[in-house]
PDB file of C-alpha atoms in Angstrom:
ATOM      1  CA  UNK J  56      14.201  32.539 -33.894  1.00  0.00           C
ATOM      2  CA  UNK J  57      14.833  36.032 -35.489  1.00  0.00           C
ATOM      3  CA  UNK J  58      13.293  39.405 -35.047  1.00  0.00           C
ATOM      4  CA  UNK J  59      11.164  38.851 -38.170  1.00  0.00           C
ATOM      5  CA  UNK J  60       9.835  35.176 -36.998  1.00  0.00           C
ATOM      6  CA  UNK J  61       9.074  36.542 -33.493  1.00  0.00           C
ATOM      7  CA  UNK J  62       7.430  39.623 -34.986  1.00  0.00           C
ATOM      8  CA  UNK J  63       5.296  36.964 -36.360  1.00  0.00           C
ATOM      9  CA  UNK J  64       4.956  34.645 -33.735  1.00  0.00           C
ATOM     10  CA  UNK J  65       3.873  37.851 -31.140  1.00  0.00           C
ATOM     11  CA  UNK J  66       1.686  39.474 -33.721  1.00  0.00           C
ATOM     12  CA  UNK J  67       0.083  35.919 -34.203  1.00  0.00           C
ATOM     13  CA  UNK J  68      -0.324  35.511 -30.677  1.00  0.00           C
ATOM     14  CA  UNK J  69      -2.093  38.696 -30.127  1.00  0.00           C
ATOM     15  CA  UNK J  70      -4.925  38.403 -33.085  1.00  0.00           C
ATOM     16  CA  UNK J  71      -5.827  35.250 -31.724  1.00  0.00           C
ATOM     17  CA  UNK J  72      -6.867  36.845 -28.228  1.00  0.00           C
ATOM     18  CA  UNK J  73      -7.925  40.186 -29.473  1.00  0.00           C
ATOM     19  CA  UNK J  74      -8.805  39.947 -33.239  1.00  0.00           C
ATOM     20  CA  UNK J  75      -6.321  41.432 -35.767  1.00  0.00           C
ATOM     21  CA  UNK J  76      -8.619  45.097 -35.896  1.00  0.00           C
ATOM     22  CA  UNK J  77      -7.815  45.504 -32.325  1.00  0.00           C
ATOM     23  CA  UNK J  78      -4.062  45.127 -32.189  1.00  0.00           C
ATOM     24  CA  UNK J  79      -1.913  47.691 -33.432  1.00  0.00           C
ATOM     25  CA  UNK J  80       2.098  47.753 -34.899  1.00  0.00           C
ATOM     26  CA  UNK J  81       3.056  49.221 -31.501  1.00  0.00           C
ATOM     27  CA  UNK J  82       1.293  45.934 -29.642  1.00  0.00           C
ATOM     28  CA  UNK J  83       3.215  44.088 -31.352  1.00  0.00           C
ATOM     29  CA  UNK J  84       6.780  46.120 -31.349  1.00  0.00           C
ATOM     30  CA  UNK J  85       6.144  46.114 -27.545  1.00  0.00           C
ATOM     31  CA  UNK J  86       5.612  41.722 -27.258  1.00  0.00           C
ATOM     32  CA  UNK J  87       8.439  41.151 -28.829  1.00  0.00           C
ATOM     33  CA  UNK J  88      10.726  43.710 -27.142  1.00  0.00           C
ATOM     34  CA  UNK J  89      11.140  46.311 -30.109  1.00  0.00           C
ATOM     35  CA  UNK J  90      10.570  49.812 -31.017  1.00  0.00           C
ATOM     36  CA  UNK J  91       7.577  50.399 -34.156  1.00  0.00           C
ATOM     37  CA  UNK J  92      10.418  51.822 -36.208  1.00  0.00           C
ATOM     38  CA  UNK J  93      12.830  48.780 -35.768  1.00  0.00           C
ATOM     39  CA  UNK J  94       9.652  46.743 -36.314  1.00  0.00           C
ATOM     40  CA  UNK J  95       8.606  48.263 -39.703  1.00  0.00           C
ATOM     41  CA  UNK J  96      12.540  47.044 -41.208  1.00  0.00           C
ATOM     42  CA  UNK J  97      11.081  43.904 -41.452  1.00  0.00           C
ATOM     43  CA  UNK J  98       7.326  44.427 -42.255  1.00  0.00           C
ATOM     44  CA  UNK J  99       5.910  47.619 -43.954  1.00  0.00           C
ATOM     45  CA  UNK J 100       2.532  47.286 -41.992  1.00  0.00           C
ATOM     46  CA  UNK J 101       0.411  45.193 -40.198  1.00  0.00           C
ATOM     47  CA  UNK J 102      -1.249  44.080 -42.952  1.00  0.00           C
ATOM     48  CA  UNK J 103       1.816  43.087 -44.358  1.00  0.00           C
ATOM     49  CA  UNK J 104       2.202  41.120 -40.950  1.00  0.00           C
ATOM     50  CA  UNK J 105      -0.886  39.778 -41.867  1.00  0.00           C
ATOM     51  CA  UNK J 106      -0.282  38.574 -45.058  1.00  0.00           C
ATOM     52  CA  UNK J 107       2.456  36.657 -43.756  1.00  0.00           C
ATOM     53  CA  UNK J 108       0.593  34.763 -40.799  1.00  0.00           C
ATOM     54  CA  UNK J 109      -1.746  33.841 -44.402  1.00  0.00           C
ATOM     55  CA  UNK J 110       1.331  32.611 -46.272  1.00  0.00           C
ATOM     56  CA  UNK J 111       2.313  30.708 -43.236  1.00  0.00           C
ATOM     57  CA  UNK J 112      -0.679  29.187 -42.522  1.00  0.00           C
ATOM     58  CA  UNK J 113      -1.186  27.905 -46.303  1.00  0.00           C
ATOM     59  CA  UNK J 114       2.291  26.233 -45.858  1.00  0.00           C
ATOM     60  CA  UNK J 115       1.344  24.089 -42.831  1.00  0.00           C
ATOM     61  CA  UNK J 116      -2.201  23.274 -44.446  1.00  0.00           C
ATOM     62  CA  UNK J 117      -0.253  21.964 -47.531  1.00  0.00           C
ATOM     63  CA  UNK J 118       2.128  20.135 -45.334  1.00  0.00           C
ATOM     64  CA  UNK J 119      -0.619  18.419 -43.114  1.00  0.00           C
ATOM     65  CA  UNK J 120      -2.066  17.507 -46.393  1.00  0.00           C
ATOM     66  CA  UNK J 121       1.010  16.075 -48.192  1.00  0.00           C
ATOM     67  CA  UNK J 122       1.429  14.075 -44.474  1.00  0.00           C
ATOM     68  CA  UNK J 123      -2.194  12.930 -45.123  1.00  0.00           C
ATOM     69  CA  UNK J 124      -1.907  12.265 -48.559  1.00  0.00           C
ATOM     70  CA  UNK J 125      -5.200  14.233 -49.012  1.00  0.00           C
ATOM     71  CA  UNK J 126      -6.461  15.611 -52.592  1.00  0.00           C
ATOM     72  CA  UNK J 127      -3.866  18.189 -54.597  1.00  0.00           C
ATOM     73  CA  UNK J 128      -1.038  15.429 -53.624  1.00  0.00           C
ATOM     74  CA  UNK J 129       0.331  13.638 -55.465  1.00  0.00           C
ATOM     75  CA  UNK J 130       0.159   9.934 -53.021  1.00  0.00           C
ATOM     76  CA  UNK J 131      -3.545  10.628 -52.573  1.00  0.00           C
ATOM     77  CA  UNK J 132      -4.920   8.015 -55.217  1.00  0.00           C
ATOM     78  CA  UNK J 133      -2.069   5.025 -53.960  1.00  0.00           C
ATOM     79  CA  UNK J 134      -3.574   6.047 -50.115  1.00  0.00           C
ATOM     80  CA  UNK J 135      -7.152   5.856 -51.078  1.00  0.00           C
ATOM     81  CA  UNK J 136      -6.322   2.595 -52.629  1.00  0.00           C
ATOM     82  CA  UNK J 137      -5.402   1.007 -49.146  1.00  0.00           C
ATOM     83  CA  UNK J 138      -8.286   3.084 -47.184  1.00  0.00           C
ATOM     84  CA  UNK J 139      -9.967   1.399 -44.778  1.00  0.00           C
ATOM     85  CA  UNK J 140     -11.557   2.717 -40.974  1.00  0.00           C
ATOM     86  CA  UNK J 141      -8.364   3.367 -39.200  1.00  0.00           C
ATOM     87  CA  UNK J 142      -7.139   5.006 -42.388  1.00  0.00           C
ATOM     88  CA  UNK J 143     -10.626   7.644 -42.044  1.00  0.00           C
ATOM     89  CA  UNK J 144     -10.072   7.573 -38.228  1.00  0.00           C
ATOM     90  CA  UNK J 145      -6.143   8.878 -38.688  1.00  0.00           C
ATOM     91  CA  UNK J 146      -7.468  11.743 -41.667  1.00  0.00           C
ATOM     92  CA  UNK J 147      -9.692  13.086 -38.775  1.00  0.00           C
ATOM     93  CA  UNK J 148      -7.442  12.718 -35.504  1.00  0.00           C
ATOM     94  CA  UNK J 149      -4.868  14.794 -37.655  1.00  0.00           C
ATOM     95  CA  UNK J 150      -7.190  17.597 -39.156  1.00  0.00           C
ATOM     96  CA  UNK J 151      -8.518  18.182 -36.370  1.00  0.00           C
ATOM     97  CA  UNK J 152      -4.997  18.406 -34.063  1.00  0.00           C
ATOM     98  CA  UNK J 153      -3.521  20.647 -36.478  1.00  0.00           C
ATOM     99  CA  UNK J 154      -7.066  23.149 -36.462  1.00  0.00           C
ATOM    100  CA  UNK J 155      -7.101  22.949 -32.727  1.00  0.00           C
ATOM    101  CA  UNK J 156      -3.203  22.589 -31.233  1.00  0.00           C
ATOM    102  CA  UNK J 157      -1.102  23.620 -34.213  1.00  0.00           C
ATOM    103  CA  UNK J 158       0.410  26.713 -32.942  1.00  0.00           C
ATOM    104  CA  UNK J 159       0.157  28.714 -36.097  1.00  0.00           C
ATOM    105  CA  UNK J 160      -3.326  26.895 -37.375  1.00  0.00           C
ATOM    106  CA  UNK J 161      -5.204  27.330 -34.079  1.00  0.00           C
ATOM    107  CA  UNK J 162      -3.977  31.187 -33.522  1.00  0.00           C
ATOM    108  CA  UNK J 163      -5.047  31.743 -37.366  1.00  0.00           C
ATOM    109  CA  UNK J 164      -8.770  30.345 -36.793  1.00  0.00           C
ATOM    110  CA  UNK J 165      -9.110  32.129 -33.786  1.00  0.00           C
ATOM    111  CA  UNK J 166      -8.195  35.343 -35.300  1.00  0.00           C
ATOM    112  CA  UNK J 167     -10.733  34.640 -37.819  1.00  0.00           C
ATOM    113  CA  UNK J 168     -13.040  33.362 -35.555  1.00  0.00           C
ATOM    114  CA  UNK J 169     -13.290  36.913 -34.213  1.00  0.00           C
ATOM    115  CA  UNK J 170     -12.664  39.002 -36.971  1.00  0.00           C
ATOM    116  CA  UNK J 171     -15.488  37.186 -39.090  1.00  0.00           C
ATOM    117  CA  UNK J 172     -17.686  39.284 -37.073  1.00  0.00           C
ATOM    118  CA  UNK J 173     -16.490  42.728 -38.060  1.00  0.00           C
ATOM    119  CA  UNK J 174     -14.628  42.568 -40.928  1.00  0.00           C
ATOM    120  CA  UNK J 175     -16.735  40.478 -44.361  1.00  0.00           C
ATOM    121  CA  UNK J 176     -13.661  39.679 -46.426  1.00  0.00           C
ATOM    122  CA  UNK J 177     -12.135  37.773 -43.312  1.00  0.00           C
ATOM    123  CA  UNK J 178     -15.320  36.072 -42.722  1.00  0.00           C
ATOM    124  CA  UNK J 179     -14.761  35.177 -46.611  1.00  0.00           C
ATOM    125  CA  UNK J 180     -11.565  33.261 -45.578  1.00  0.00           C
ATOM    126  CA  UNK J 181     -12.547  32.166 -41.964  1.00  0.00           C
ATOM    127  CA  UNK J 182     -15.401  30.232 -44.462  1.00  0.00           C
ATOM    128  CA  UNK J 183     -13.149  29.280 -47.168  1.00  0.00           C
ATOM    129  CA  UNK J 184     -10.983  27.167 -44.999  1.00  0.00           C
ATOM    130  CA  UNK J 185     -12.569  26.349 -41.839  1.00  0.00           C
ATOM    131  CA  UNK J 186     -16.276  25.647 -43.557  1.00  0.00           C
ATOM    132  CA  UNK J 187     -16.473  25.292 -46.921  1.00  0.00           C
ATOM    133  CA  UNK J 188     -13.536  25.312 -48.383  1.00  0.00           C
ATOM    134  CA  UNK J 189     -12.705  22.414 -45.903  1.00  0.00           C
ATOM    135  CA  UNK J 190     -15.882  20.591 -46.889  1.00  0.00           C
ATOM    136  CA  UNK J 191     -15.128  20.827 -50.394  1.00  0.00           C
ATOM    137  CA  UNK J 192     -11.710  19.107 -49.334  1.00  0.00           C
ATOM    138  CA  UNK J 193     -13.303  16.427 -47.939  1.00  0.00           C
ATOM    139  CA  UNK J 194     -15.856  15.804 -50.506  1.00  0.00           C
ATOM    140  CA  UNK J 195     -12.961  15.331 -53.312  1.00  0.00           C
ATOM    141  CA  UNK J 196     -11.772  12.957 -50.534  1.00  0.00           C
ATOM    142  CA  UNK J 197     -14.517  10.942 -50.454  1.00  0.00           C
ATOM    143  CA  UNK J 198     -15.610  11.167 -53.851  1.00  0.00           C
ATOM    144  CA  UNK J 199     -12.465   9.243 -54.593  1.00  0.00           C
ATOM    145  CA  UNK J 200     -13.201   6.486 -52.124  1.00  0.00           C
ATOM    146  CA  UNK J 201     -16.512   5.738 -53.951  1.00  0.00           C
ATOM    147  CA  UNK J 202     -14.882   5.315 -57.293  1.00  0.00           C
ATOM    148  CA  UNK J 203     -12.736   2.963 -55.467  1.00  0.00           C
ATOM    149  CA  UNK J 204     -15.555   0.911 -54.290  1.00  0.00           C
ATOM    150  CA  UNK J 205     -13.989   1.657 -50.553  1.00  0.00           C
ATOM    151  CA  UNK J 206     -17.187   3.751 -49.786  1.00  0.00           C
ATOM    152  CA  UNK J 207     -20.776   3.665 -50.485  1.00  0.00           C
ATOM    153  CA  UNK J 208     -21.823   5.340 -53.329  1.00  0.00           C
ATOM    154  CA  UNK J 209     -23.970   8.495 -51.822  1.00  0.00           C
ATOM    155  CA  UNK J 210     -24.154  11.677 -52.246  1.00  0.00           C
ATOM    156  CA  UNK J 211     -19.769  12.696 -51.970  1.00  0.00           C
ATOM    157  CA  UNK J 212     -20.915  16.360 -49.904  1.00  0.00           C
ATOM    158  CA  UNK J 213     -23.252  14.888 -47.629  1.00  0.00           C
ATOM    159  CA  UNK J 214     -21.222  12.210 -47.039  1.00  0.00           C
ATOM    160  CA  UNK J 215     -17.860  15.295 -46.266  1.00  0.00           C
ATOM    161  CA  UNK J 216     -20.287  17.294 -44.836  1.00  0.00           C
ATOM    162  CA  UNK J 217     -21.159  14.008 -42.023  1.00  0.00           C
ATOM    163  CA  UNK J 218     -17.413  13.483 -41.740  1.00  0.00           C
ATOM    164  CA  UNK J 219     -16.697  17.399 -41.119  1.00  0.00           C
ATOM    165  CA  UNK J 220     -19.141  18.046 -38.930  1.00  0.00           C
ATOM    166  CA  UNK J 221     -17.989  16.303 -35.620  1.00  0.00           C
ATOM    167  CA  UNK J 222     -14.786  17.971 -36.317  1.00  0.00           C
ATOM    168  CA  UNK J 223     -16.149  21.468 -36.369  1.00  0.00           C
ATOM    169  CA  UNK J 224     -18.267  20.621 -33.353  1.00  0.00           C
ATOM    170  CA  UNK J 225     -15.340  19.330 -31.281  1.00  0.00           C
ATOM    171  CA  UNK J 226     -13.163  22.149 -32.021  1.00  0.00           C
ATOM    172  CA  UNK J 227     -15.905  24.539 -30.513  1.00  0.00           C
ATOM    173  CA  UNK J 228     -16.142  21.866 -27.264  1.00  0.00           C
ATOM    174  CA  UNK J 229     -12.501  21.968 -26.316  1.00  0.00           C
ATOM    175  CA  UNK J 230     -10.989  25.130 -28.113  1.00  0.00           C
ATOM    176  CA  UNK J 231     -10.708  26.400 -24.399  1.00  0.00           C
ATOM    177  CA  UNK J 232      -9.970  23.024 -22.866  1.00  0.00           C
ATOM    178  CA  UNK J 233      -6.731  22.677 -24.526  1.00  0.00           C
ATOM    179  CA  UNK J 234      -5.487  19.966 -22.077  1.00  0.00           C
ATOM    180  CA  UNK J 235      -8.456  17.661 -22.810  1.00  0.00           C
ATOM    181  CA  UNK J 236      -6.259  15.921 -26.024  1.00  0.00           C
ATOM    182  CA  UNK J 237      -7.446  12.593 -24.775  1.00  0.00           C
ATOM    183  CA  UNK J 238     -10.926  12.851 -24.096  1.00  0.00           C
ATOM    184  CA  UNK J 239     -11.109  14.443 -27.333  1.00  0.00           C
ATOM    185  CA  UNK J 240      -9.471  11.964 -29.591  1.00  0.00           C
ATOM    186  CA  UNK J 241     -11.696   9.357 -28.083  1.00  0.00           C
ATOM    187  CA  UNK J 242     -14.545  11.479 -28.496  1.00  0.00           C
ATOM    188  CA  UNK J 243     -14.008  11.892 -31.986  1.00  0.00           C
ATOM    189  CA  UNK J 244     -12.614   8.272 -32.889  1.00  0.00           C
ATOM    190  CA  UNK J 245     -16.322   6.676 -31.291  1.00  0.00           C
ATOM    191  CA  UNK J 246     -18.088   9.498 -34.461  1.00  0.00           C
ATOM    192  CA  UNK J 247     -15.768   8.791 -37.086  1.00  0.00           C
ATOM    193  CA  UNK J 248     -15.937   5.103 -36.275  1.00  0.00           C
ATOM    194  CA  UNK J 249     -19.893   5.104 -36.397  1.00  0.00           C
ATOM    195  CA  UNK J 250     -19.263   7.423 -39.662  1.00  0.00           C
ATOM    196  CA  UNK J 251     -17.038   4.429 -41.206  1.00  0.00           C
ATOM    197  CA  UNK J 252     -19.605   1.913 -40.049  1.00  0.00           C
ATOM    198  CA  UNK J 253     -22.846   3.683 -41.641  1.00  0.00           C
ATOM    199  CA  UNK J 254     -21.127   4.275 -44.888  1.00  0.00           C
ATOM    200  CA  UNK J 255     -19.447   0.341 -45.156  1.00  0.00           C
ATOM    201  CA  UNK J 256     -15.608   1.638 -45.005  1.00  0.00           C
ATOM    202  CA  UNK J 257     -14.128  -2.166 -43.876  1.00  0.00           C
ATOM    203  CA  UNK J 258     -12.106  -2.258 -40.817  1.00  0.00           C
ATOM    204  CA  UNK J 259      -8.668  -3.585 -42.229  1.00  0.00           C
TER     205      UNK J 259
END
C-alpha cells in the first residue's frame, strides 16, 4: 500500500468513528505516520480526501453489482431469466455483506451515518445510496422479474421497498456486533425466504 492509499485508508477510518467535520488533515497526517505538508503532495485538502473515499466507494458498488448482475449491467436480463428464491436470497446476503463488512462500504455509511446529522448535502447522499437511491435499485430489480413472470405482478416499489427493508433493519441490529456474520445471515435468509414465498418466486 502507498502513502496515497493509506492516506485514504486512515482518513477513511477516522470519519467512520468521528464523522468527516470532526477530523482534520493533521488527524489524518498523524494515523498514517506523516507530516500535513507531506500529506497535502498527494491530496490538496480534505475534501479532496473526501472526494476520493466517494470515487472509491462508487467503484466497489459497481463491482458488487456487476458480481450480482443487478440493473446498469449488462448480465442482468440473462440472471433474471434463471431467478428463482436462492437467486433473491444470494442478491440480499451480498448487499447486505458489502453495506455492513466491506471495509470501504461500511466506513463510508458510517461516515454518513453521522454526518447526515450536521451537514444536509451529506444527508443528500447518505439517502441517495443507503435509502432511496438503493430502493430505486431494487425496484428496477424487481420490476424486471415481473415482466418475466418470475414475480407477482404488484406494485415493483412496494415490493423493493419489502425486500430492502430487513436489510436496512439488520444493518442497524449488528453494525456494532460485527462478529455476529452467522446469526445474521440466518436472520436475514428466514425474511427474504418468507419475502420469496409471499410474492410466488419458485424455489428452483
Amino acid at each position: 500500500m502507498d502513502t496515497k492509499e493509506k492516506i485514504l485508508k486512515e482518513a477513511l477510518t477516522l470519519f467512520s468513528e468521528k464523522g468527516y467535520s470532526a477530523v482534520y488533515v493533521g488527524d489524518i497526517a498523524d494515523a498514517v505516520g506523516i507530516k500535513a505538508p507531506s500529506l497535502y503532495k498527494h491530496y490538496k485538502s480534505k475534501q479532496a480526501i473526501f472526494d476520493s473515499c466517494v470515487e472509491v466507494f462508487s467503484e466497489r458498488m459497481e463491482q458488487i453489482r456487476t458480481n450480482l448482475h443487478l440493473p446498469d449491467t449488462s448480465e442482468a436480463e440473462i440472471s433474471y431469466q434463471t431467478a428463482n428464491t436462492k437467486t433473491i436470497i444470494d442478491i440480499a446476503l451480498n448487499l447486505f455483506m458489502f453495506y455492513w463488512q466491506d471495509d470501504v462500504a461500511s466506513k463510508f455509511r458510517k461516515m454518513l451515518m453521522i454526518e447526515r446529522y450536521h451537514d444536509p448535502e451529506l444527508n443528500e447522499l447518505f439517502e441517495d445510496l443507503f435509502i432511496n437511491g438503493a430502493v430505486r435499485h431494487e425496484e428496477k430489480i424487481f420490476s424486471d422479474l415481473i415482466q418475466a413472470k418470475i414475480i407477482k405482478n404488484e406494485n415493483p416499489h412496494i415490493i423493493a421497498l419489502r425486500f430492502y427493508t430487513p436489510i436496512f433493519y439488520l444493518l442497524q441490529k449488528y453494525d456494532m456486533h460485527p462478529d455476529m456474520i452467522e446469526e445474521a445471515n440466518e436472520e436475514l435468509t428466514l425474511m427474504v425466504q418468507e419475502f420469496c414465498n409471499t410474492y410466488g418466486i419458485k424455489e428452483h
